[in-house]
Amino acid sequence: RNGYVVNSKCTPYSYPWGAGIFYFNPLLKGALQQLGKKATLTHARRLFKTREEIDTDNFVFCQDTALASSYCNIEKGEMFFRDAHHYFNMLSKSWEAYSAISLKLGDTIFLTYEEMYSAISAYTLKQYNQSRPTNLSPKEKLEMAKVMHNEYHATNRQIKSILKLDISVIQELFPKAQDDI
């Protein structure tokens, strides 16, 4: 949701990341340029992942991070928007529009094995009071397999390895997903 609608204290300046805090904020631009420190050669090489000598005179650092104003042309970016309110609304609406498009297209999120195991472990602890998915009863494992398949979009291989179920049981539950084993 658009944070500004819910809480008028949410502004582009309240974001701790990116160049958004510099947009339409001339006082901050000037203050941080003066407060920032220059990078040492070692720090610059680590930051830019190169052994070449880097000219860091144009980069201003704050807490070991290069400020976005060092590598973004903030004035050009501001030209796309009328004011701070317009910038924030366009930013929020675009995010909502992209999420609506992905829902219409049927895009889903797929978790890696580690992410899936963490999510399922938390779910089994909350739902069944078991810290490990493999400790569930056979009936609970079947219920959990359905949850993993439908809500977490788990592959048959993930279900098999996390719940330690027999492959034939999984193929009976989800026959169309046999090709991922």
Coordinates of C-alpha atoms in Angstrom, one line a residue:
R1 CA 0.0 0.0 0.0
N2 CA 1.0 3.6 -0.5
G3 CA 2.6 4.5 2.8
Y4 CA 1.8 8.1 2.5
V5 CA -2.0 7.4 2.5
V6 CA -1.6 5.3 5.7
N7 CA 0.8 7.5 7.4
S8 CA 1.6 11.0 6.2
K9 CA 4.9 10.9 8.0
C10 CA 6.1 8.5 5.3
T11 CA 8.0 10.5 2.7
P12 CA 10.7 9.9 0.2
Y13 CA 13.1 11.2 2.8
S14 CA 12.3 8.5 5.3
Y15 CA 13.8 5.7 3.1
P16 CA 17.2 4.7 4.5
W17 CA 18.4 3.3 1.2
G18 CA 18.9 4.5 -2.3
A19 CA 19.0 8.0 -3.7
G20 CA 15.4 8.8 -2.6
I21 CA 16.5 10.8 0.4
F22 CA 18.3 13.2 -1.9
Y23 CA 15.4 13.9 -4.1
F24 CA 13.9 17.4 -3.5
N25 CA 16.1 17.8 -0.4
P26 CA 18.7 20.5 -1.1
L27 CA 19.7 20.8 2.5
L28 CA 20.6 17.2 2.9
K29 CA 22.5 17.1 -0.4
G30 CA 24.8 19.9 0.8
A31 CA 25.2 18.7 4.4
L32 CA 26.1 15.2 3.5
Q33 CA 28.6 16.3 0.9
Q34 CA 30.4 18.3 3.6
L35 CA 30.1 15.6 6.3
G36 CA 31.2 12.7 4.2
K37 CA 34.7 11.3 4.2
K38 CA 37.0 10.2 1.4
A39 CA 37.7 6.5 0.9
T40 CA 41.1 5.0 1.3
L41 CA 42.6 3.1 -1.6
T42 CA 42.0 -0.3 0.2
H43 CA 38.4 0.5 0.9
A44 CA 37.8 1.7 -2.6
R45 CA 39.3 -1.4 -4.1
R46 CA 37.1 -3.6 -1.8
L47 CA 34.0 -1.6 -2.6
F48 CA 34.5 -1.5 -6.4
K49 CA 36.0 -5.1 -6.5
T50 CA 39.0 -4.2 -8.5
R51 CA 42.7 -4.0 -8.1
E52 CA 43.0 -1.0 -10.4
E53 CA 43.6 2.5 -9.0
I54 CA 40.4 4.3 -8.6
D55 CA 39.8 8.0 -8.4
T56 CA 37.6 8.4 -5.3
D57 CA 37.7 12.2 -5.2
N58 CA 34.2 12.4 -6.6
F59 CA 32.8 9.8 -4.1
V60 CA 31.6 10.8 -0.7
F61 CA 31.3 8.1 1.9
C62 CA 29.2 7.9 5.0
Q63 CA 29.5 4.9 7.3
D64 CA 31.6 3.0 4.7
T65 CA 28.9 3.4 2.1
A66 CA 29.2 5.5 -1.0
L67 CA 26.4 8.1 -1.0
A68 CA 24.1 7.8 -3.9
S69 CA 24.6 11.4 -4.7
S70 CA 28.2 10.5 -5.7
Y71 CA 27.2 8.3 -8.6
C72 CA 23.6 9.5 -9.4
N73 CA 22.7 12.7 -11.1
I74 CA 20.0 13.7 -8.6
E75 CA 19.1 16.9 -10.5
K76 CA 18.3 14.9 -13.7
G77 CA 16.3 12.4 -11.7
E78 CA 14.3 15.1 -10.1
M79 CA 13.3 16.4 -13.6
F80 CA 11.0 13.3 -14.0
F81 CA 8.8 14.5 -11.2
R82 CA 6.9 17.7 -10.3
D83 CA 7.7 17.6 -6.6
A84 CA 8.4 15.2 -3.7
H85 CA 4.7 14.2 -3.4
H86 CA 4.6 13.3 -7.1
Y87 CA 7.8 11.3 -6.8
F88 CA 6.6 9.3 -3.8
N89 CA 3.2 8.6 -5.4
M90 CA 4.7 7.5 -8.7
L91 CA 7.1 5.2 -6.8
S92 CA 4.4 3.6 -4.8
K93 CA 1.9 3.3 -7.6
S94 CA 4.4 1.7 -9.9
W95 CA 5.2 -0.9 -7.3
E96 CA 1.5 -1.7 -6.9
A97 CA 1.0 -1.8 -10.6
Y98 CA 3.9 -4.3 -11.1
S99 CA 2.6 -6.5 -8.3
A100 CA -0.9 -6.5 -9.9
I101 CA 0.5 -7.4 -13.3
S102 CA 2.5 -10.3 -11.8
L103 CA -0.7 -11.6 -10.1
K104 CA -2.6 -11.4 -13.4
L105 CA 0.2 -13.3 -15.1
G106 CA 0.3 -16.0 -12.4
D107 CA 3.8 -15.3 -11.3
T108 CA 4.8 -17.1 -8.1
I109 CA 7.7 -17.1 -5.8
F110 CA 9.9 -20.2 -5.6
L111 CA 12.0 -20.8 -2.6
T112 CA 15.5 -22.4 -2.5
Y113 CA 15.9 -25.5 -0.5
E114 CA 17.3 -23.6 2.5
E115 CA 14.5 -21.0 2.4
M116 CA 11.9 -23.8 2.0
Y117 CA 13.3 -25.8 4.9
S118 CA 13.3 -22.7 7.2
A119 CA 9.8 -21.8 6.2
I120 CA 8.5 -25.3 6.7
S121 CA 10.4 -25.7 10.0
A122 CA 8.7 -22.5 11.3
Y123 CA 5.3 -23.7 10.1
T124 CA 5.6 -27.1 11.7
L125 CA 6.7 -25.6 15.0
K126 CA 3.8 -23.2 14.9
Q127 CA 1.2 -25.7 13.6
Y128 CA 2.2 -29.0 15.1
N129 CA 4.6 -28.0 17.9
Q130 CA 7.4 -30.0 16.3
S131 CA 10.8 -28.4 15.6
R132 CA 11.7 -30.8 12.7
P133 CA 9.4 -31.6 9.8
T134 CA 10.7 -35.2 9.8
N135 CA 9.3 -35.8 13.3
L136 CA 5.7 -35.4 12.1
S137 CA 3.3 -38.3 12.0
P138 CA 2.5 -39.8 8.6
K139 CA -0.9 -38.1 8.5
E140 CA 0.7 -34.8 9.4
K141 CA 3.4 -35.3 6.7
L142 CA 0.7 -35.7 4.1
E143 CA -1.1 -32.5 5.2
M144 CA 2.3 -30.7 5.3
A145 CA 3.1 -32.0 1.7
K146 CA -0.2 -30.4 0.5
V147 CA 0.6 -27.2 2.2
M148 CA 4.1 -27.2 0.8
H149 CA 2.8 -27.9 -2.7
N150 CA -0.1 -25.4 -2.7
E151 CA 1.1 -22.5 -0.6
Y152 CA 4.9 -22.7 -0.9
H153 CA 5.0 -24.0 -4.5
A154 CA 7.5 -26.7 -3.5
T155 CA 8.7 -29.2 -6.0
N156 CA 8.3 -32.9 -5.5
R157 CA 12.0 -33.2 -4.9
Q158 CA 11.8 -30.6 -2.1
I159 CA 8.8 -32.3 -0.5
K160 CA 10.7 -35.7 -0.6
S161 CA 13.9 -34.4 0.9
I162 CA 12.3 -32.2 3.6
L163 CA 9.6 -34.5 4.8
K164 CA 11.4 -37.8 4.0
L165 CA 8.4 -39.1 2.2
D166 CA 8.4 -42.0 -0.3
I167 CA 8.4 -40.8 -3.9
S168 CA 5.4 -43.0 -4.8
V169 CA 3.3 -41.3 -2.2
I170 CA 4.3 -37.8 -3.5
Q171 CA 3.6 -38.9 -7.1
E172 CA 0.1 -40.1 -6.0
L173 CA -0.6 -36.7 -4.4
F174 CA 0.8 -34.6 -7.2
P175 CA 0.9 -36.6 -10.4
K176 CA 1.3 -33.6 -12.8
A177 CA 4.5 -32.6 -11.0
Q178 CA 6.3 -35.9 -11.7
D179 CA 8.7 -34.4 -14.1
D180 CA 10.7 -32.5 -11.4
I181 CA 11.9 -35.7 -9.7

